[in-house]
Short mmCIF file of C-alpha atoms in Angstrom, two decimals:
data_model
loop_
_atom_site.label_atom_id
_atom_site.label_comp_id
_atom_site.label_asym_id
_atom_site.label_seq_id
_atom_site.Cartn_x
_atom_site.Cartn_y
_atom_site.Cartn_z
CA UNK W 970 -32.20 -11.90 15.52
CA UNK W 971 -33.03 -9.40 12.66
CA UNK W 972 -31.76 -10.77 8.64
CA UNK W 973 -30.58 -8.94 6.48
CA UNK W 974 -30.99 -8.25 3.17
CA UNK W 975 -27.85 -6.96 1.20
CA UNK W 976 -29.42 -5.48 -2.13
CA UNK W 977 -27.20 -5.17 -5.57
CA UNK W 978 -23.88 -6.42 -4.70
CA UNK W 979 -21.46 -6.26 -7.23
CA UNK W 980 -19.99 -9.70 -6.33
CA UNK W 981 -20.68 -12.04 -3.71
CA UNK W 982 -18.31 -15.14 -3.34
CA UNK W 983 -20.23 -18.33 -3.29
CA UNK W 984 -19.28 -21.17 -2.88
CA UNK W 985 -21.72 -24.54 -2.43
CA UNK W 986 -18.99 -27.23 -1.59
CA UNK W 987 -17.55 -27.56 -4.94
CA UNK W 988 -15.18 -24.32 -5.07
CA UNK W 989 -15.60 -20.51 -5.36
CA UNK W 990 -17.38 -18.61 -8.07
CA UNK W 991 -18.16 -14.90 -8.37
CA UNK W 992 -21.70 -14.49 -8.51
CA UNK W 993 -21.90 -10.47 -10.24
CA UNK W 994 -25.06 -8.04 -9.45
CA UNK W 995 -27.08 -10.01 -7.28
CA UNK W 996 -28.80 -9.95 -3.67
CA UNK W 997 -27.74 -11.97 -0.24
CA UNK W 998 -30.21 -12.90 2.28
CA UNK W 999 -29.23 -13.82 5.98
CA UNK W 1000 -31.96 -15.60 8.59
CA UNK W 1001 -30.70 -15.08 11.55
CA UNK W 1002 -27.36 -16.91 12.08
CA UNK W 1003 -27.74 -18.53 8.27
CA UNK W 1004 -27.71 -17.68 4.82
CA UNK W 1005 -30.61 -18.17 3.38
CA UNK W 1006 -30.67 -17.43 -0.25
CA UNK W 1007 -27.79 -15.57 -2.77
CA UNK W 1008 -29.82 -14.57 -6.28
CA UNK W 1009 -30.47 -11.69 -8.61
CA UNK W 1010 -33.74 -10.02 -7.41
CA UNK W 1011 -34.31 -11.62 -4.18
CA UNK W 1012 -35.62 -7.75 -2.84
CA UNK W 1013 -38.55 -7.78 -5.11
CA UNK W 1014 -40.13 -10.91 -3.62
CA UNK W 1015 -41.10 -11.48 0.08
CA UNK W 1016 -38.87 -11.22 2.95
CA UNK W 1017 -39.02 -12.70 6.39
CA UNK W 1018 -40.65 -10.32 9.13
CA UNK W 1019 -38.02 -7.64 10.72
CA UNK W 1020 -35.43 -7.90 7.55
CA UNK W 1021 -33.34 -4.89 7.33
CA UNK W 1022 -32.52 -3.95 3.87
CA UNK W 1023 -28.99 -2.70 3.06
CA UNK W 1024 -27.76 -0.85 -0.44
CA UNK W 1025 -24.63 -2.92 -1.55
CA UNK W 1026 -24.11 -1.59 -4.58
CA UNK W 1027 -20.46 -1.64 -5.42
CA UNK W 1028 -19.81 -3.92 -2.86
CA UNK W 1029 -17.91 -7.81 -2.80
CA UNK W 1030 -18.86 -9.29 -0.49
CA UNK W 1031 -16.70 -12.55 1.02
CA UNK W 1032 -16.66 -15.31 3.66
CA UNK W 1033 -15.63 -14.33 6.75
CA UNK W 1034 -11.67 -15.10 7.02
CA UNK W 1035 -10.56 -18.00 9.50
CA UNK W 1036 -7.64 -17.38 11.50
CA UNK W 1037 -6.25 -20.57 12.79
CA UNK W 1038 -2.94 -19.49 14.98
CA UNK W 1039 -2.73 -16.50 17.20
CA UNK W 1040 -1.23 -15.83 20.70
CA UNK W 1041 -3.69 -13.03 21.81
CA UNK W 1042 -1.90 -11.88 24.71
CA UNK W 1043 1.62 -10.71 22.59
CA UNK W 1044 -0.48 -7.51 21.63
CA UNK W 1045 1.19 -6.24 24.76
CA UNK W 1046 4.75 -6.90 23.04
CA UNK W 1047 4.72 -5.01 19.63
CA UNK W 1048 6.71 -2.34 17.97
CA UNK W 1049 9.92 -3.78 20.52
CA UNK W 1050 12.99 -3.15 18.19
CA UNK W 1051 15.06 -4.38 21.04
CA UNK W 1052 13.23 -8.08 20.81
CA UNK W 1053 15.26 -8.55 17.31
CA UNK W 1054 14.41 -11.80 15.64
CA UNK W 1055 16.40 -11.14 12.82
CA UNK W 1056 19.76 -11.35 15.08
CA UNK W 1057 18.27 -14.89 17.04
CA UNK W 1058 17.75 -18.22 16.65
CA UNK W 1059 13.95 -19.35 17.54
CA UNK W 1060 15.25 -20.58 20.51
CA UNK W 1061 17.35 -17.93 21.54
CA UNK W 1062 14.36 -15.80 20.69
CA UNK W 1063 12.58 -17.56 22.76
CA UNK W 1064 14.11 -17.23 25.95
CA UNK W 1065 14.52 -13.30 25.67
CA UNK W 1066 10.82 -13.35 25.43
CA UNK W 1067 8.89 -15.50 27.98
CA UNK W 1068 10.44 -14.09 31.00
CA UNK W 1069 8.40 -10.84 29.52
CA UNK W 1070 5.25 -12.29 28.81
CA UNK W 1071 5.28 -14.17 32.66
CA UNK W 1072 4.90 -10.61 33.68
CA UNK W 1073 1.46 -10.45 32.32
CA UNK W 1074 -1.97 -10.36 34.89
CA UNK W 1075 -5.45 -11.20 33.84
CA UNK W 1076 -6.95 -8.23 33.19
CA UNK W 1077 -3.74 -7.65 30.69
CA UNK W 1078 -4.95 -11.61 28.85
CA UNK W 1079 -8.47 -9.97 28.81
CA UNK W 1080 -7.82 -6.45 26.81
CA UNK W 1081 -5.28 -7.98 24.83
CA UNK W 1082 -8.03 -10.41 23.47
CA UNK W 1083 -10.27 -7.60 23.02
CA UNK W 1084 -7.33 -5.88 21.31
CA UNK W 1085 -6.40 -8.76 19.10
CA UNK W 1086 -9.66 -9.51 18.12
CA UNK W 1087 -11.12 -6.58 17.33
CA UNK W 1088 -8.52 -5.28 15.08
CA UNK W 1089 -9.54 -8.78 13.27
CA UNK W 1090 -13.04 -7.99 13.15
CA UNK W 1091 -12.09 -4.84 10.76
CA UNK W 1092 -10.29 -6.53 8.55
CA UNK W 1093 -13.22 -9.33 7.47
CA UNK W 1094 -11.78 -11.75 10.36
CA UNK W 1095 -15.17 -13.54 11.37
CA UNK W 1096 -13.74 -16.95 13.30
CA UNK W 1097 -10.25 -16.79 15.72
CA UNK W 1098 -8.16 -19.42 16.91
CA UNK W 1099 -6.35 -18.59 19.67
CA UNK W 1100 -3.32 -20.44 21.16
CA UNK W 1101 -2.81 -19.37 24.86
CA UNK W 1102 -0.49 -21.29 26.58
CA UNK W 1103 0.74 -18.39 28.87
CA UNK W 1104 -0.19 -19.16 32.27
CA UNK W 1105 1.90 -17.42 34.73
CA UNK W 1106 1.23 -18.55 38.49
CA UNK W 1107 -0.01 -15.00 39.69
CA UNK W 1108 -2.14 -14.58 37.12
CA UNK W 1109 -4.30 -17.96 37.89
CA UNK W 1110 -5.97 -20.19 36.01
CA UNK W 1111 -8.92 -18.11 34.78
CA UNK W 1112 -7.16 -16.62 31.78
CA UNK W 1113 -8.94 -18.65 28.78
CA UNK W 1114 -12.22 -17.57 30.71
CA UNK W 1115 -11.50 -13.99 30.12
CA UNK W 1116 -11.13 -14.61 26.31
CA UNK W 1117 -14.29 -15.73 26.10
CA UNK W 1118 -15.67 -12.71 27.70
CA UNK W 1119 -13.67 -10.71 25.21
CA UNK W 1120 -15.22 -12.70 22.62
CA UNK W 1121 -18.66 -12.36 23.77
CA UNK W 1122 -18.19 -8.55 23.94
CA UNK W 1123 -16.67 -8.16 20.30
CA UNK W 1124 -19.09 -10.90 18.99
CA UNK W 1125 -16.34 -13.32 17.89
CA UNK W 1126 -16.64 -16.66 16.56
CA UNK W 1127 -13.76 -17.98 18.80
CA UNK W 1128 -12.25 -21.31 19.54
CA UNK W 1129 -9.44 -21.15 22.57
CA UNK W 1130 -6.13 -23.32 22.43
CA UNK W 1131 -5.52 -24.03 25.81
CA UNK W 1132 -2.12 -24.20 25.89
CA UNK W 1133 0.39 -25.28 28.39
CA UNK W 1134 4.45 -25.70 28.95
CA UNK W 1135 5.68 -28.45 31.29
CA UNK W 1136 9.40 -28.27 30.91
CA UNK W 1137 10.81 -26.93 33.41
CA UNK W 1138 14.53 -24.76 32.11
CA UNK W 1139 16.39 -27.25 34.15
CA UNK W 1140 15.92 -29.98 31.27
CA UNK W 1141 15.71 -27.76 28.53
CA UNK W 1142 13.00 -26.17 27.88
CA UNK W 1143 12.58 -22.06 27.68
CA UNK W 1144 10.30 -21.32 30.23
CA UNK W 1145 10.47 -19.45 33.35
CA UNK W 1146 9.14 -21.55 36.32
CA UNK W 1147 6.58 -18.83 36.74
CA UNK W 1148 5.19 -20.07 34.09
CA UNK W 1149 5.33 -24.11 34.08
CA UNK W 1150 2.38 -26.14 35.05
CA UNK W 1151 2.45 -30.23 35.68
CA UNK W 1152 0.89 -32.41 33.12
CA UNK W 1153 -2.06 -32.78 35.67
CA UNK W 1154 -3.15 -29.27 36.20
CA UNK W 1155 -3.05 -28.67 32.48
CA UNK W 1156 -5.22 -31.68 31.70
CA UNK W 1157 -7.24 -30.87 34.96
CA UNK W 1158 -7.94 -27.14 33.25
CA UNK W 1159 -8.24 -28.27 29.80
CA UNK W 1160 -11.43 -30.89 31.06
CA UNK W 1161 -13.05 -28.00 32.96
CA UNK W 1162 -13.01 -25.34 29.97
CA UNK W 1163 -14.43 -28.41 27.73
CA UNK W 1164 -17.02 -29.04 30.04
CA UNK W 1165 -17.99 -25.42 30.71
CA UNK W 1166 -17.56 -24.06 27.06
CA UNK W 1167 -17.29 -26.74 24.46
CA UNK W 1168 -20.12 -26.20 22.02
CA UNK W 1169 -19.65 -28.70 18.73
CA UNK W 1170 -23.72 -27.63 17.57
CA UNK W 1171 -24.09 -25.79 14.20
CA UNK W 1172 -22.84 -22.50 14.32
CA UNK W 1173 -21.27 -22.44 17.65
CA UNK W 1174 -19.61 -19.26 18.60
CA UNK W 1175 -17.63 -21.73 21.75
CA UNK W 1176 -15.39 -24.38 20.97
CA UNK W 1177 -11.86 -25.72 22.83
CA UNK W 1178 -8.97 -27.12 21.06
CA UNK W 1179 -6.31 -28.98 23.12
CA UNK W 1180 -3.34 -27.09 22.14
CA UNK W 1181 0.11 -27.90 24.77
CA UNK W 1182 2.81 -25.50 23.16
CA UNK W 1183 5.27 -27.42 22.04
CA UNK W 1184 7.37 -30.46 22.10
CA UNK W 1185 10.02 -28.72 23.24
CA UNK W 1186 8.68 -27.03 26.09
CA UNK W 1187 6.62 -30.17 27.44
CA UNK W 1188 7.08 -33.52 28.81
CA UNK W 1189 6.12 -36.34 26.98
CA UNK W 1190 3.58 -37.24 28.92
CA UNK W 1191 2.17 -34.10 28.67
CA UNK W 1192 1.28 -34.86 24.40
CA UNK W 1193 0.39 -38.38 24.98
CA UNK W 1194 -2.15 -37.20 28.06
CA UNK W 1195 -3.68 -34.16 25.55
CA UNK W 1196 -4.38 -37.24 22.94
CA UNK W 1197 -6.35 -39.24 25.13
CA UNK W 1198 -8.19 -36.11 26.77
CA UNK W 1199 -8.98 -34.85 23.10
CA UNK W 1200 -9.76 -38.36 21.68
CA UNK W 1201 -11.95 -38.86 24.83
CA UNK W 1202 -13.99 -35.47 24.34
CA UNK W 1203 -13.95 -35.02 20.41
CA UNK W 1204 -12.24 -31.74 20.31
CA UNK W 1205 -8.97 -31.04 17.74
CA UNK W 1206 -5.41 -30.44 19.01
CA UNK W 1207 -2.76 -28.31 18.10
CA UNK W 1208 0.93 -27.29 18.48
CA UNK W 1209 3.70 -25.80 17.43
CA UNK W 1210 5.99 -27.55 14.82
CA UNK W 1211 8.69 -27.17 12.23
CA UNK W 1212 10.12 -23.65 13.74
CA UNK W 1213 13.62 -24.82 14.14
CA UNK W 1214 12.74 -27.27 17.16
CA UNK W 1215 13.61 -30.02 15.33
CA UNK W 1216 17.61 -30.51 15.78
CA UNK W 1217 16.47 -30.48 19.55
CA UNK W 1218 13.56 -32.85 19.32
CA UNK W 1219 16.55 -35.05 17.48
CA UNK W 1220 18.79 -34.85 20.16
CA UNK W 1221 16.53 -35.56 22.70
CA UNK W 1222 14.47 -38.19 21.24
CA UNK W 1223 16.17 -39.52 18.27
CA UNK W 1224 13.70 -38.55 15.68
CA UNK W 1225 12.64 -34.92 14.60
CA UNK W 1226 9.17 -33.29 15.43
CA UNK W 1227 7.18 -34.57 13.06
CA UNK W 1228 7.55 -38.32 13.57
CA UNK W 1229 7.86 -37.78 17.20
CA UNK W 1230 4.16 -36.25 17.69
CA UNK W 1231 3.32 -39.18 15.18
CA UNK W 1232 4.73 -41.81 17.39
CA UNK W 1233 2.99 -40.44 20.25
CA UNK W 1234 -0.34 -39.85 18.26
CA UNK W 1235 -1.01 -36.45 18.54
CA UNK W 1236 -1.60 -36.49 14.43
CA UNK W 1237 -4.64 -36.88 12.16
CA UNK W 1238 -7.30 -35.13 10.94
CA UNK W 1239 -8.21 -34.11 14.50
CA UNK W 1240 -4.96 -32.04 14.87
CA UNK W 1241 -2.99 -29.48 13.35
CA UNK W 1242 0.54 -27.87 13.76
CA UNK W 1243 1.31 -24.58 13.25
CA UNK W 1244 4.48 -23.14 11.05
CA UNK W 1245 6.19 -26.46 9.59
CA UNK W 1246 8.74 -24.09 7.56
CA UNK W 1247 11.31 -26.42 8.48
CA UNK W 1248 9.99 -29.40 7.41
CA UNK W 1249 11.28 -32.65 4.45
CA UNK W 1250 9.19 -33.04 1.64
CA UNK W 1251 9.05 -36.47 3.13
CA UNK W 1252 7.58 -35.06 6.70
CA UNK W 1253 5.24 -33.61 4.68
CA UNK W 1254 3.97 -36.67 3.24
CA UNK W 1255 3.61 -38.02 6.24
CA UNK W 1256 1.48 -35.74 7.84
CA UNK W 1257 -0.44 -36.04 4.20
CA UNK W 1258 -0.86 -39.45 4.92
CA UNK W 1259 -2.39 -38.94 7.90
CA UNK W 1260 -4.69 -35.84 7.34
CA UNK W 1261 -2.74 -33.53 9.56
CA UNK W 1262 -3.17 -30.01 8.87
CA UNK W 1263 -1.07 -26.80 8.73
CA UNK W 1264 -1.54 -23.74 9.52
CA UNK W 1265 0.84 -21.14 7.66
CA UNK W 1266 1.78 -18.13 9.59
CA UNK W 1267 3.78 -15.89 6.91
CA UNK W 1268 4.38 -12.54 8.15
CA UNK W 1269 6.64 -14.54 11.05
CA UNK W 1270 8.64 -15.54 8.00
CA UNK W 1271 9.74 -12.01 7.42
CA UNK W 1272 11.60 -12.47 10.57
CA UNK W 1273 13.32 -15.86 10.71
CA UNK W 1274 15.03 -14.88 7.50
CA UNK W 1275 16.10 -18.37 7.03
CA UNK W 1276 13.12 -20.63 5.00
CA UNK W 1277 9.74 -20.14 3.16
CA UNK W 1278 7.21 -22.75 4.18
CA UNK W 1279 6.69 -24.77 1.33
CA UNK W 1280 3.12 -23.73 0.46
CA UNK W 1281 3.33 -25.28 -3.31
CA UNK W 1282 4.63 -28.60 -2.04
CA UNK W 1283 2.06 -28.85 0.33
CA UNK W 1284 -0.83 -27.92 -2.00
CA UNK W 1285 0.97 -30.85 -4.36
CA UNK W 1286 0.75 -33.42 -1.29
CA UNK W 1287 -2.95 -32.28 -0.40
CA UNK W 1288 -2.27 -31.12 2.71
CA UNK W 1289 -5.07 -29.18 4.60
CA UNK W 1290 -3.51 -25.53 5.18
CA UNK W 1291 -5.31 -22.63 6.94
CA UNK W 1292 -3.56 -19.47 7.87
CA UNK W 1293 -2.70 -17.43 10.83
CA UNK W 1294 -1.74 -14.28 11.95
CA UNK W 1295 0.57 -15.92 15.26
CA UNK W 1296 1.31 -13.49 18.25
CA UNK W 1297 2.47 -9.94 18.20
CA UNK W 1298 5.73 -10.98 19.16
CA UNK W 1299 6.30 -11.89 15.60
CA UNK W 1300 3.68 -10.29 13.84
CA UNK W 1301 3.09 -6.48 15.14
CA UNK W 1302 -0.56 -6.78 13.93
CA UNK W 1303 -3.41 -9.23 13.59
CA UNK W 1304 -4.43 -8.48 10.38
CA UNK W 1305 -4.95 -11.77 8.54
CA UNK W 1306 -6.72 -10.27 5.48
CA UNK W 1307 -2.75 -8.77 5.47
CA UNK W 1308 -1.77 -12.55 5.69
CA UNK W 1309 -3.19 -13.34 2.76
CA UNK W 1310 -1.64 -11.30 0.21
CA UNK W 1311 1.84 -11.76 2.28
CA UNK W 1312 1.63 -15.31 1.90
CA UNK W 1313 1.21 -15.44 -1.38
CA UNK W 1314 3.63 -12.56 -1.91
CA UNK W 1315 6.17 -14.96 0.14
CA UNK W 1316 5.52 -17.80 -2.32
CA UNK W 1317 6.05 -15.58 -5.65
CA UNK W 1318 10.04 -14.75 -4.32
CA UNK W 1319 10.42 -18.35 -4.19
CA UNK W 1320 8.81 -19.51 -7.38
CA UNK W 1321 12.05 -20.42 -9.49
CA UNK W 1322 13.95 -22.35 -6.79
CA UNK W 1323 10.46 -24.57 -6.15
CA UNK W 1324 9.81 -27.67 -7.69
CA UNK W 1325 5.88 -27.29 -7.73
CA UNK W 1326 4.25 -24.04 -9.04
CA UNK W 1327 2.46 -21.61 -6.97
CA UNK W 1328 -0.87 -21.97 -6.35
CA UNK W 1329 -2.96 -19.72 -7.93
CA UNK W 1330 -4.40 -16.39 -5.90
CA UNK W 1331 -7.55 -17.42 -5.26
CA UNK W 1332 -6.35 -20.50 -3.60
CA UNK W 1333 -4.56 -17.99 -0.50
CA UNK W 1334 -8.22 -16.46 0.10
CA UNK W 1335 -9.05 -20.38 0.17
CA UNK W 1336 -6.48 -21.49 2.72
CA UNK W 1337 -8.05 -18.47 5.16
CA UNK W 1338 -12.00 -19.43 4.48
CA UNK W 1339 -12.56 -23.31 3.73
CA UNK W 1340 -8.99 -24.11 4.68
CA UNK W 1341 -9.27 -22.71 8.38
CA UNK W 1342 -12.57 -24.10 8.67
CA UNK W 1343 -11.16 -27.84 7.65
CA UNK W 1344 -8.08 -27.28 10.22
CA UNK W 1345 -10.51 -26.13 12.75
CA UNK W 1346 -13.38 -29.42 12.12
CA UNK W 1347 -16.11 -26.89 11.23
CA UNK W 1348 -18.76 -28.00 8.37
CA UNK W 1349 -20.53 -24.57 8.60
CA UNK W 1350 -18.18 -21.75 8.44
CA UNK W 1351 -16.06 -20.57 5.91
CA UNK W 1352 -18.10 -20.32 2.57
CA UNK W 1353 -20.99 -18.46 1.57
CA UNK W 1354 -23.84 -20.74 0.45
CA UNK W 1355 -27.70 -21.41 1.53
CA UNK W 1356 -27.63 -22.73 4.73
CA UNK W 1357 -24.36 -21.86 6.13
CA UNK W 1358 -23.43 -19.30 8.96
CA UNK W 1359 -23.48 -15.74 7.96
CA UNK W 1360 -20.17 -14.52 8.52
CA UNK W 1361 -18.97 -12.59 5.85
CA UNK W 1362 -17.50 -9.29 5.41
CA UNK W 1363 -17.87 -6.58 2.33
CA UNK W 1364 -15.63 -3.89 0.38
CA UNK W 1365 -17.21 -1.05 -1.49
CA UNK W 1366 -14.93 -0.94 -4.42
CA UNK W 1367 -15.92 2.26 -5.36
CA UNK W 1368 -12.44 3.84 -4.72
CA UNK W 1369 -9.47 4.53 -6.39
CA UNK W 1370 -7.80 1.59 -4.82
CA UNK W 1371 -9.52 -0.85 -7.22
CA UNK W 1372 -9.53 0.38 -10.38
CA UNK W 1373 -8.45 -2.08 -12.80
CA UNK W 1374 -8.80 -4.92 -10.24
CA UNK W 1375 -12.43 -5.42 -10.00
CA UNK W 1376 -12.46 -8.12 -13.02
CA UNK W 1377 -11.16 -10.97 -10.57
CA UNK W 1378 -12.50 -10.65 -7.33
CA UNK W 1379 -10.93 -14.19 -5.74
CA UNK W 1380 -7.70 -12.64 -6.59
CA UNK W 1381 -8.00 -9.23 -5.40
CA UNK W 1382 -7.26 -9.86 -1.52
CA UNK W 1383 -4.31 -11.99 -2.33
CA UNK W 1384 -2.80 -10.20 -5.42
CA UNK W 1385 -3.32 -6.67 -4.72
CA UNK W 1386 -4.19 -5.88 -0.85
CA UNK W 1387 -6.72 -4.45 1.18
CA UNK W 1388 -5.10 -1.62 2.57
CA UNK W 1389 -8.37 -0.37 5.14
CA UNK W 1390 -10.83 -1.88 7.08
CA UNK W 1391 -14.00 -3.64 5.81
CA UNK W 1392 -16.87 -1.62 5.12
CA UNK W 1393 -18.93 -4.06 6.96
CA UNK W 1394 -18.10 -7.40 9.16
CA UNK W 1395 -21.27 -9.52 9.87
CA UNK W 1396 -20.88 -12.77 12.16
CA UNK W 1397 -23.34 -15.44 12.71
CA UNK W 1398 -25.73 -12.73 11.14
CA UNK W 1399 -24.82 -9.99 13.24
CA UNK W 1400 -23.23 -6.62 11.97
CA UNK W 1401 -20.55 -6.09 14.25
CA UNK W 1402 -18.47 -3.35 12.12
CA UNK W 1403 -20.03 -1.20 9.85
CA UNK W 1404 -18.95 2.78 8.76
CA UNK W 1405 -15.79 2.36 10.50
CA UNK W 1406 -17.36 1.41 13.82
CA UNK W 1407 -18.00 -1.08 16.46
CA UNK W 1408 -21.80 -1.76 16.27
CA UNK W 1409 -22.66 -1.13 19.92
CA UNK W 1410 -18.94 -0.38 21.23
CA UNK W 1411 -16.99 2.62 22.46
CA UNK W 1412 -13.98 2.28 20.41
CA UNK W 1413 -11.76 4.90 22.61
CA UNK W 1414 -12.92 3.61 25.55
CA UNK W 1415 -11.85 0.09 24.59
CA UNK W 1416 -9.00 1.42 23.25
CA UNK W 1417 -8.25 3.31 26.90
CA UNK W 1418 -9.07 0.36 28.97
CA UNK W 1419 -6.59 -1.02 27.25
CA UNK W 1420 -3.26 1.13 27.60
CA UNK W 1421 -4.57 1.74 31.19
CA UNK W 1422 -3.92 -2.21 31.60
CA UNK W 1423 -0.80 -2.23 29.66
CA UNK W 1424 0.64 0.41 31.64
CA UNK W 1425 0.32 -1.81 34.98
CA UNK W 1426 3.09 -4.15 33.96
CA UNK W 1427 6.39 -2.98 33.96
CA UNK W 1428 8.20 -4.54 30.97
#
């Protein structure tokens, strides 16, 4: 693999384990997958054989952004102003949606990865979590397969969630029976994708997170067989948590979500729960206490209309946050570099009714680089130093957009707003966007393939 030399940038953002800093006017050489040096001058010494030499002047130049909770195959359900959040309960919400998505087929979980994850790509996304827990019975079992051939076409650091529901609507849950599965075939499937994809070396581009969908949706048995698989194999777990499930965990359990995935151990600093807007200052501590992390979906917040996730208090508490984009259901885009600035947007309308300030800009680009790599158990993502993977995207500032912002870069991406793709996406030292293109792709063709997939579902 080729490196890359990136000549005269006018900021890179380094960071060597012990917090940002903008490093002004200086080169940044990549090794193949690595970094291998970030100076002033590097070009005028000797680079490794086959380097490829690229003018970055007026460019910063970041860590790639981590996206740690998606639902890939909702990019088939956006811009639906009949599926009205804003008039529902989660759970109400809920059930007008699923019956849609069991209507989905393989090839439709295959483009809408592509789909999904290449609109990340252009917007400086360089690692995605993915949550798919969709698994209607026509469309088989081969579904989490297919995002990984998505992934391998794109380029895409990607870790799958291989989700599952159990419930069946008979005891409560909100799932169509097309779409349950027993606690055995989702452990059975989870085993085989961890055996033929897992990767836990430095700089893997494959890794599996046991991920059932929710409490609420599952039997018990269900969370206390994902903690012994997950224990068993080393790999993280996930869920959802704190989205207005609670009252129901309560009345079916006599405890809310939180201490109920605590009793049954799926908590530590092998797991992580996505949303938690809902959620007791003392819930939070708990999950403090244990190292469980978060990871903070805001533009879904827009919808709910009810509560702000409590981003100060769980900076105060030291909770591990990342962010996500979640599913197109709730979010019309994946766009997390958009997720920054709306998160901290969110927290600045809540400021005077909060009892802890809010954290400062810099921290939001934080919680989607070294906070998504923490949630996600990776050591060698998410900052840009000597040695670590080279995934990192750049903006030429050179445009009216930035005038009078280029004096704080950590703050720009959070305080102001990229409104427009990167100028260049690298990951694991590869350029895979540059000049508004797909290095190697058809991007109307991909884009063809697929509408010609959404239009053979009938929604």
């Amino acid at each position: 693999m080729a490196g890359y030399l990136l000549k005269h940038c006018a900021a890179v953002i380094v960071d060597e384990g012990k917090g940002p800093s903008v490093h002004r006017n200086v080169d940044l050489l990549t090794n193949g997958a690595a970094i291998e040096a970030i100076g002033e001058n590097l070009h005028m010494g000797p680079l490794p054989a086959g380097t490829i030499t690229q003018d970055a002047a007026g460019w910063f130049v970041y860590p790639g952004l981590v996206n740690t909770h998606h639902h890939f195959f909702q990019c088939f359900v956006r811009n639906r102003a009949d599926l009205d959040w804003t008039k529902l309960s989660v759970i109400e919400w809920l059930d007008r949606i699923y019956p849609i998505f069991s209507r989905l087929n393989e090839d439709c979980f295959y483009h809408t990865s592509v789909t999904a994850m290449a609109e990340m790509i252009k917007h400086g996304c360089t690692t995605a979590f993915d949550h798919q827990y969709c698994f209607p019975r026509h469309a088989g079992k081969r579904l989490i397969d297919r995002q990984f051939e998505a992934a391998d076409l794109l380029g895409m650091r990607f870790h799958a969630g291989r989700g599952g529901n159990t419930l069946p609507k008979s005891e409560g849950s909100t799932i169509p029976d097309a779409m349950l599965e027993t606690t055995d075939e989702f452990i059975t499937d989870c085993a085989r994708l961890i055996d033929t994809y897992h990767d836990a070396s430095p700089f893997s581009m494959r890794q599996l997170v046991v991920a059932p969908c929710q409490p609420v949706n599952c039997y018990r048995e269900t969370f206390v067989e994902s903690v012994a698989l997950a224990r068993d194999r080393g790999v993280q777990m996930h869920t959802h948590v704190g989205e207005g499930e609670s009252p129901v965990i309560e009345a079916r359990h006599g405890m809310r979500t939180v201490d109920y995935c605590a009793e049954l151990g799926f908590a530590g600093p092998d797991t992580f729960y996505a949303h938690c807007w809902e959620l007791t200052h003392d819930e939070l501590r708990t999950m403090a206490a244990s190292g469980t992390g978060v990871s903070h979906c805001p533009e879904p917040v827009y919808l709910v209309g009810a509560e702000i996730t409590d981003i100060p208090a769980m900076s105060a508490l030291g909770l591990r946050v990342g962010l996500g984009c979640d599913g197109a259901a709730s979010n019309d885009n994946s766009n997390l570099m958009h997720c920054v600035h709306s998160a901290y947007m969110l927290q600045c309308l809540t400021a005077s009714t909060r009892a802890h300030p809010v954290p400062p800009p810099a921290d939001f680009l934080g919680y989607a680089t070294t906070g998504g790599a923490a949630l996600l158990g990776r050591r060698d993502i998410g900052r840009l130093a000597p040695g670590m993977a080279a995934d990192l995207f750049a903006i030429d500032t050179r445009r009216m957009d930035y005038v009078g912002t280029r004096h704080d870069p950590l703050s720009l991406i959070a305080k102001v707003g990229i409104g427009m793709p990167t100028d260049m996406t690298m990951i694991n030292g590869r350029i895979v966007w540059a000049k508004g293109e797909y290095v190697g792709l058809d991007e109307p063709r991909l884009f063809a393939e697929a509408e010609a997939a959404l239009a053979t579902v009938e929604f």
